[in-house]
Amino acid sequence: MDPLHTQPGMPESEAAAEARRLIDAWAAQPVRQHPTSFRDDTEPPAFGPTPPVKQEDRRIVPAWAAGIAVASIGVGAGITGIGCGAWLVLQGLASVTLNSVLMVTLPFAGLAMAATAIGGAISKARAAVTKNVYEGPVTHHTEIHNNSTTRGAFFARTRNEIR
């Protein structure tokens, strides 16, 4: 096995001369320059008959993914708004004092008091004015007759009749 992978029929000096010739032939070729960008500095006309140029649609993201992204932004903004509202409410509740509670509930207490007074006046006005005067002795007579019967052995049922 030849470690240098040389061909058996070519001597070392000829191989070096052939390599030198190939390298020189490659280096003699002109280098191709490929422009990486182009800028057209000519001014476009202000008006003219030139038709619009069709722009190719090269979307990277599919439409359904863009829709989901927009929906998630909307949901995130909505949740953020709800969170800010809850924070404001809780901040307000954290700074509650007795005076603020009284000032907030005072109109409701006034309305409740007025409604109670009006309801009481209406119920007294609608109530019939009756005076029942009873003359004579009043007696109270109570008789209790208790009949108790039990039936059954395992699931016993007791029946009490009070008349």
CSV table of C-alpha atoms in Angstrom, one decimal:
chain,number,residue,atom,x,y,z
A,1,MET,CA,0.0,0.0,0.0
A,2,ASP,CA,1.4,3.3,-1.1
A,3,PRO,CA,0.9,6.0,1.7
A,4,LEU,CA,1.2,8.9,-0.8
A,5,HIS,CA,-1.3,7.4,-3.3
A,6,THR,CA,1.0,8.1,-6.3
A,7,GLN,CA,0.5,6.3,-9.5
A,8,PRO,CA,3.0,3.5,-10.1
A,9,GLY,CA,3.9,4.5,-13.6
A,10,MET,CA,4.8,8.2,-12.9
A,11,PRO,CA,8.1,9.1,-11.2
A,12,GLU,CA,8.2,11.7,-8.4
A,13,SER,CA,9.7,14.5,-10.5
A,14,GLU,CA,7.1,14.1,-13.3
A,15,ALA,CA,4.3,14.2,-10.7
A,16,ALA,CA,5.6,17.4,-9.2
A,17,ALA,CA,6.0,18.9,-12.7
A,18,GLU,CA,2.4,17.9,-13.6
A,19,ALA,CA,1.0,19.4,-10.4
A,20,ARG,CA,2.9,22.6,-11.0
A,21,ARG,CA,1.5,22.8,-14.6
A,22,LEU,CA,-2.1,22.2,-13.3
A,23,ILE,CA,-1.8,24.9,-10.6
A,24,ASP,CA,-0.3,27.4,-13.1
A,25,ALA,CA,-3.1,26.7,-15.6
A,26,TRP,CA,-5.7,27.3,-12.9
A,27,ALA,CA,-4.1,30.5,-11.7
A,28,ALA,CA,-3.8,31.9,-15.2
A,29,GLN,CA,-7.6,31.8,-15.7
A,30,PRO,CA,-9.3,35.2,-15.1
A,31,VAL,CA,-11.2,35.5,-11.8
A,32,ARG,CA,-15.0,35.9,-12.3
A,33,GLN,CA,-16.5,38.7,-10.3
A,34,HIS,CA,-20.1,38.2,-9.3
A,35,PRO,CA,-21.8,41.4,-8.1
A,36,THR,CA,-23.4,41.0,-4.7
A,37,SER,CA,-25.7,44.0,-5.1
A,38,PHE,CA,-26.9,46.5,-7.7
A,39,ARG,CA,-28.1,50.0,-7.3
A,40,ASP,CA,-29.8,51.9,-10.1
A,41,ASP,CA,-29.2,55.6,-9.5
A,42,THR,CA,-31.3,56.9,-12.4
A,43,GLU,CA,-34.3,59.0,-11.4
A,44,PRO,CA,-37.7,57.5,-12.1
A,45,PRO,CA,-40.0,59.6,-14.2
A,46,ALA,CA,-42.7,61.5,-12.3
A,47,PHE,CA,-45.4,60.1,-14.6
A,48,GLY,CA,-45.6,58.0,-17.6
A,49,PRO,CA,-47.1,54.9,-19.4
A,50,THR,CA,-45.0,52.4,-17.5
A,51,PRO,CA,-47.2,49.6,-16.1
A,52,PRO,CA,-46.8,48.4,-12.5
A,53,VAL,CA,-44.4,45.6,-12.0
A,54,LYS,CA,-45.9,42.4,-10.5
A,55,GLN,CA,-44.3,41.6,-7.1
A,56,GLU,CA,-44.1,37.9,-6.4
A,57,ASP,CA,-45.8,36.7,-3.2
A,58,ARG,CA,-43.1,34.9,-1.2
A,59,ARG,CA,-44.6,34.4,2.2
A,60,ILE,CA,-42.6,32.5,4.8
A,61,VAL,CA,-45.4,32.0,7.3
A,62,PRO,CA,-48.6,30.2,6.2
A,63,ALA,CA,-51.9,32.1,6.5
A,64,TRP,CA,-53.3,30.0,9.3
A,65,ALA,CA,-50.1,30.5,11.4
A,66,ALA,CA,-50.4,34.3,10.9
A,67,GLY,CA,-54.0,34.1,12.0
A,68,ILE,CA,-53.2,32.2,15.1
A,69,ALA,CA,-50.4,34.7,15.9
A,70,VAL,CA,-52.8,37.7,15.5
A,71,ALA,CA,-55.4,35.9,17.6
A,72,SER,CA,-52.9,35.2,20.4
A,73,ILE,CA,-51.8,38.8,20.4
A,74,GLY,CA,-55.4,39.9,20.8
A,75,VAL,CA,-56.0,37.4,23.6
A,76,GLY,CA,-52.8,38.5,25.3
A,77,ALA,CA,-53.8,42.2,25.1
A,78,GLY,CA,-57.3,41.3,26.4
A,79,ILE,CA,-55.9,39.4,29.4
A,80,THR,CA,-53.5,42.2,30.1
A,81,GLY,CA,-56.4,44.6,30.2
A,82,ILE,CA,-58.3,42.4,32.5
A,83,GLY,CA,-55.3,42.0,34.7
A,84,CYS,CA,-54.7,45.8,34.8
A,85,GLY,CA,-58.4,46.3,35.8
A,86,ALA,CA,-58.2,43.7,38.5
A,87,TRP,CA,-55.0,45.4,39.8
A,88,LEU,CA,-56.7,48.7,39.9
A,89,VAL,CA,-59.7,47.3,41.8
A,90,LEU,CA,-57.4,45.5,44.3
A,91,GLN,CA,-55.3,48.6,44.8
A,92,GLY,CA,-58.5,50.5,45.5
A,93,LEU,CA,-59.7,47.8,48.0
A,94,ALA,CA,-56.3,47.9,49.6
A,95,SER,CA,-56.6,51.6,50.5
A,96,VAL,CA,-60.1,51.3,52.0
A,97,THR,CA,-60.7,53.4,55.1
A,98,LEU,CA,-63.8,53.7,57.3
A,99,ASN,CA,-64.5,57.2,55.9
A,100,SER,CA,-64.3,56.0,52.3
A,101,VAL,CA,-66.6,53.0,53.0
A,102,LEU,CA,-69.1,55.3,54.7
A,103,MET,CA,-69.0,57.8,51.9
A,104,VAL,CA,-69.6,55.1,49.3
A,105,THR,CA,-72.4,53.4,51.2
A,106,LEU,CA,-74.1,56.5,52.4
A,107,PRO,CA,-76.3,57.0,49.3
A,108,PHE,CA,-77.4,53.3,49.4
A,109,ALA,CA,-78.2,53.6,53.1
A,110,GLY,CA,-80.3,56.7,52.4
A,111,LEU,CA,-82.2,55.0,49.6
A,112,ALA,CA,-82.8,51.9,51.8
A,113,MET,CA,-84.0,54.1,54.7
A,114,ALA,CA,-86.4,56.0,52.4
A,115,ALA,CA,-87.7,52.8,50.9
A,116,THR,CA,-88.3,51.3,54.3
A,117,ALA,CA,-90.2,54.4,55.5
A,118,ILE,CA,-92.3,54.5,52.4
A,119,GLY,CA,-93.1,50.8,52.6
A,120,GLY,CA,-94.0,51.1,56.3
A,121,ALA,CA,-96.3,54.0,55.6
A,122,ILE,CA,-98.0,52.2,52.7
A,123,SER,CA,-98.5,49.0,54.8
A,124,LYS,CA,-100.1,51.0,57.7
A,125,ALA,CA,-102.4,52.8,55.3
A,126,ARG,CA,-103.6,49.6,53.7
A,127,ALA,CA,-104.1,47.7,57.0
A,128,ALA,CA,-107.8,47.5,58.0
A,129,VAL,CA,-108.6,49.2,61.2
A,130,THR,CA,-110.3,46.6,63.3
A,131,LYS,CA,-110.8,46.4,67.0
A,132,ASN,CA,-112.0,43.1,68.3
A,133,VAL,CA,-113.2,43.3,71.9
A,134,TYR,CA,-113.9,40.0,73.5
A,135,GLU,CA,-116.0,40.0,76.6
A,136,GLY,CA,-116.4,36.8,78.7
A,137,PRO,CA,-114.3,34.1,80.1
A,138,VAL,CA,-111.8,32.2,77.9
A,139,THR,CA,-111.1,28.6,78.6
A,140,HIS,CA,-108.6,26.3,77.1
A,141,HIS,CA,-109.3,22.5,76.9
A,142,THR,CA,-106.8,20.0,75.6
A,143,GLU,CA,-107.3,16.3,75.3
A,144,ILE,CA,-104.5,14.0,74.3
A,145,HIS,CA,-105.2,10.4,73.3
A,146,ASN,CA,-102.0,8.5,72.5
A,147,ASN,CA,-102.2,5.1,70.7
A,148,SER,CA,-98.8,3.6,70.1
A,149,THR,CA,-98.4,0.3,68.1
A,150,THR,CA,-95.2,-1.4,67.0
A,151,ARG,CA,-95.1,-3.9,64.1
A,152,GLY,CA,-92.2,-6.0,62.8
A,153,ALA,CA,-89.2,-7.6,64.4
A,154,PHE,CA,-86.1,-6.6,62.5
A,155,PHE,CA,-87.3,-3.4,60.8
A,156,ALA,CA,-89.7,-2.3,63.6
A,157,ARG,CA,-92.2,0.5,62.9
A,158,THR,CA,-93.8,2.4,65.7
A,159,ARG,CA,-96.9,4.4,64.9
A,160,ASN,CA,-98.1,7.1,67.2
A,161,GLU,CA,-101.6,8.5,66.8
A,162,ILE,CA,-102.3,11.7,68.8
A,163,ARG,CA,-105.8,13.0,68.7
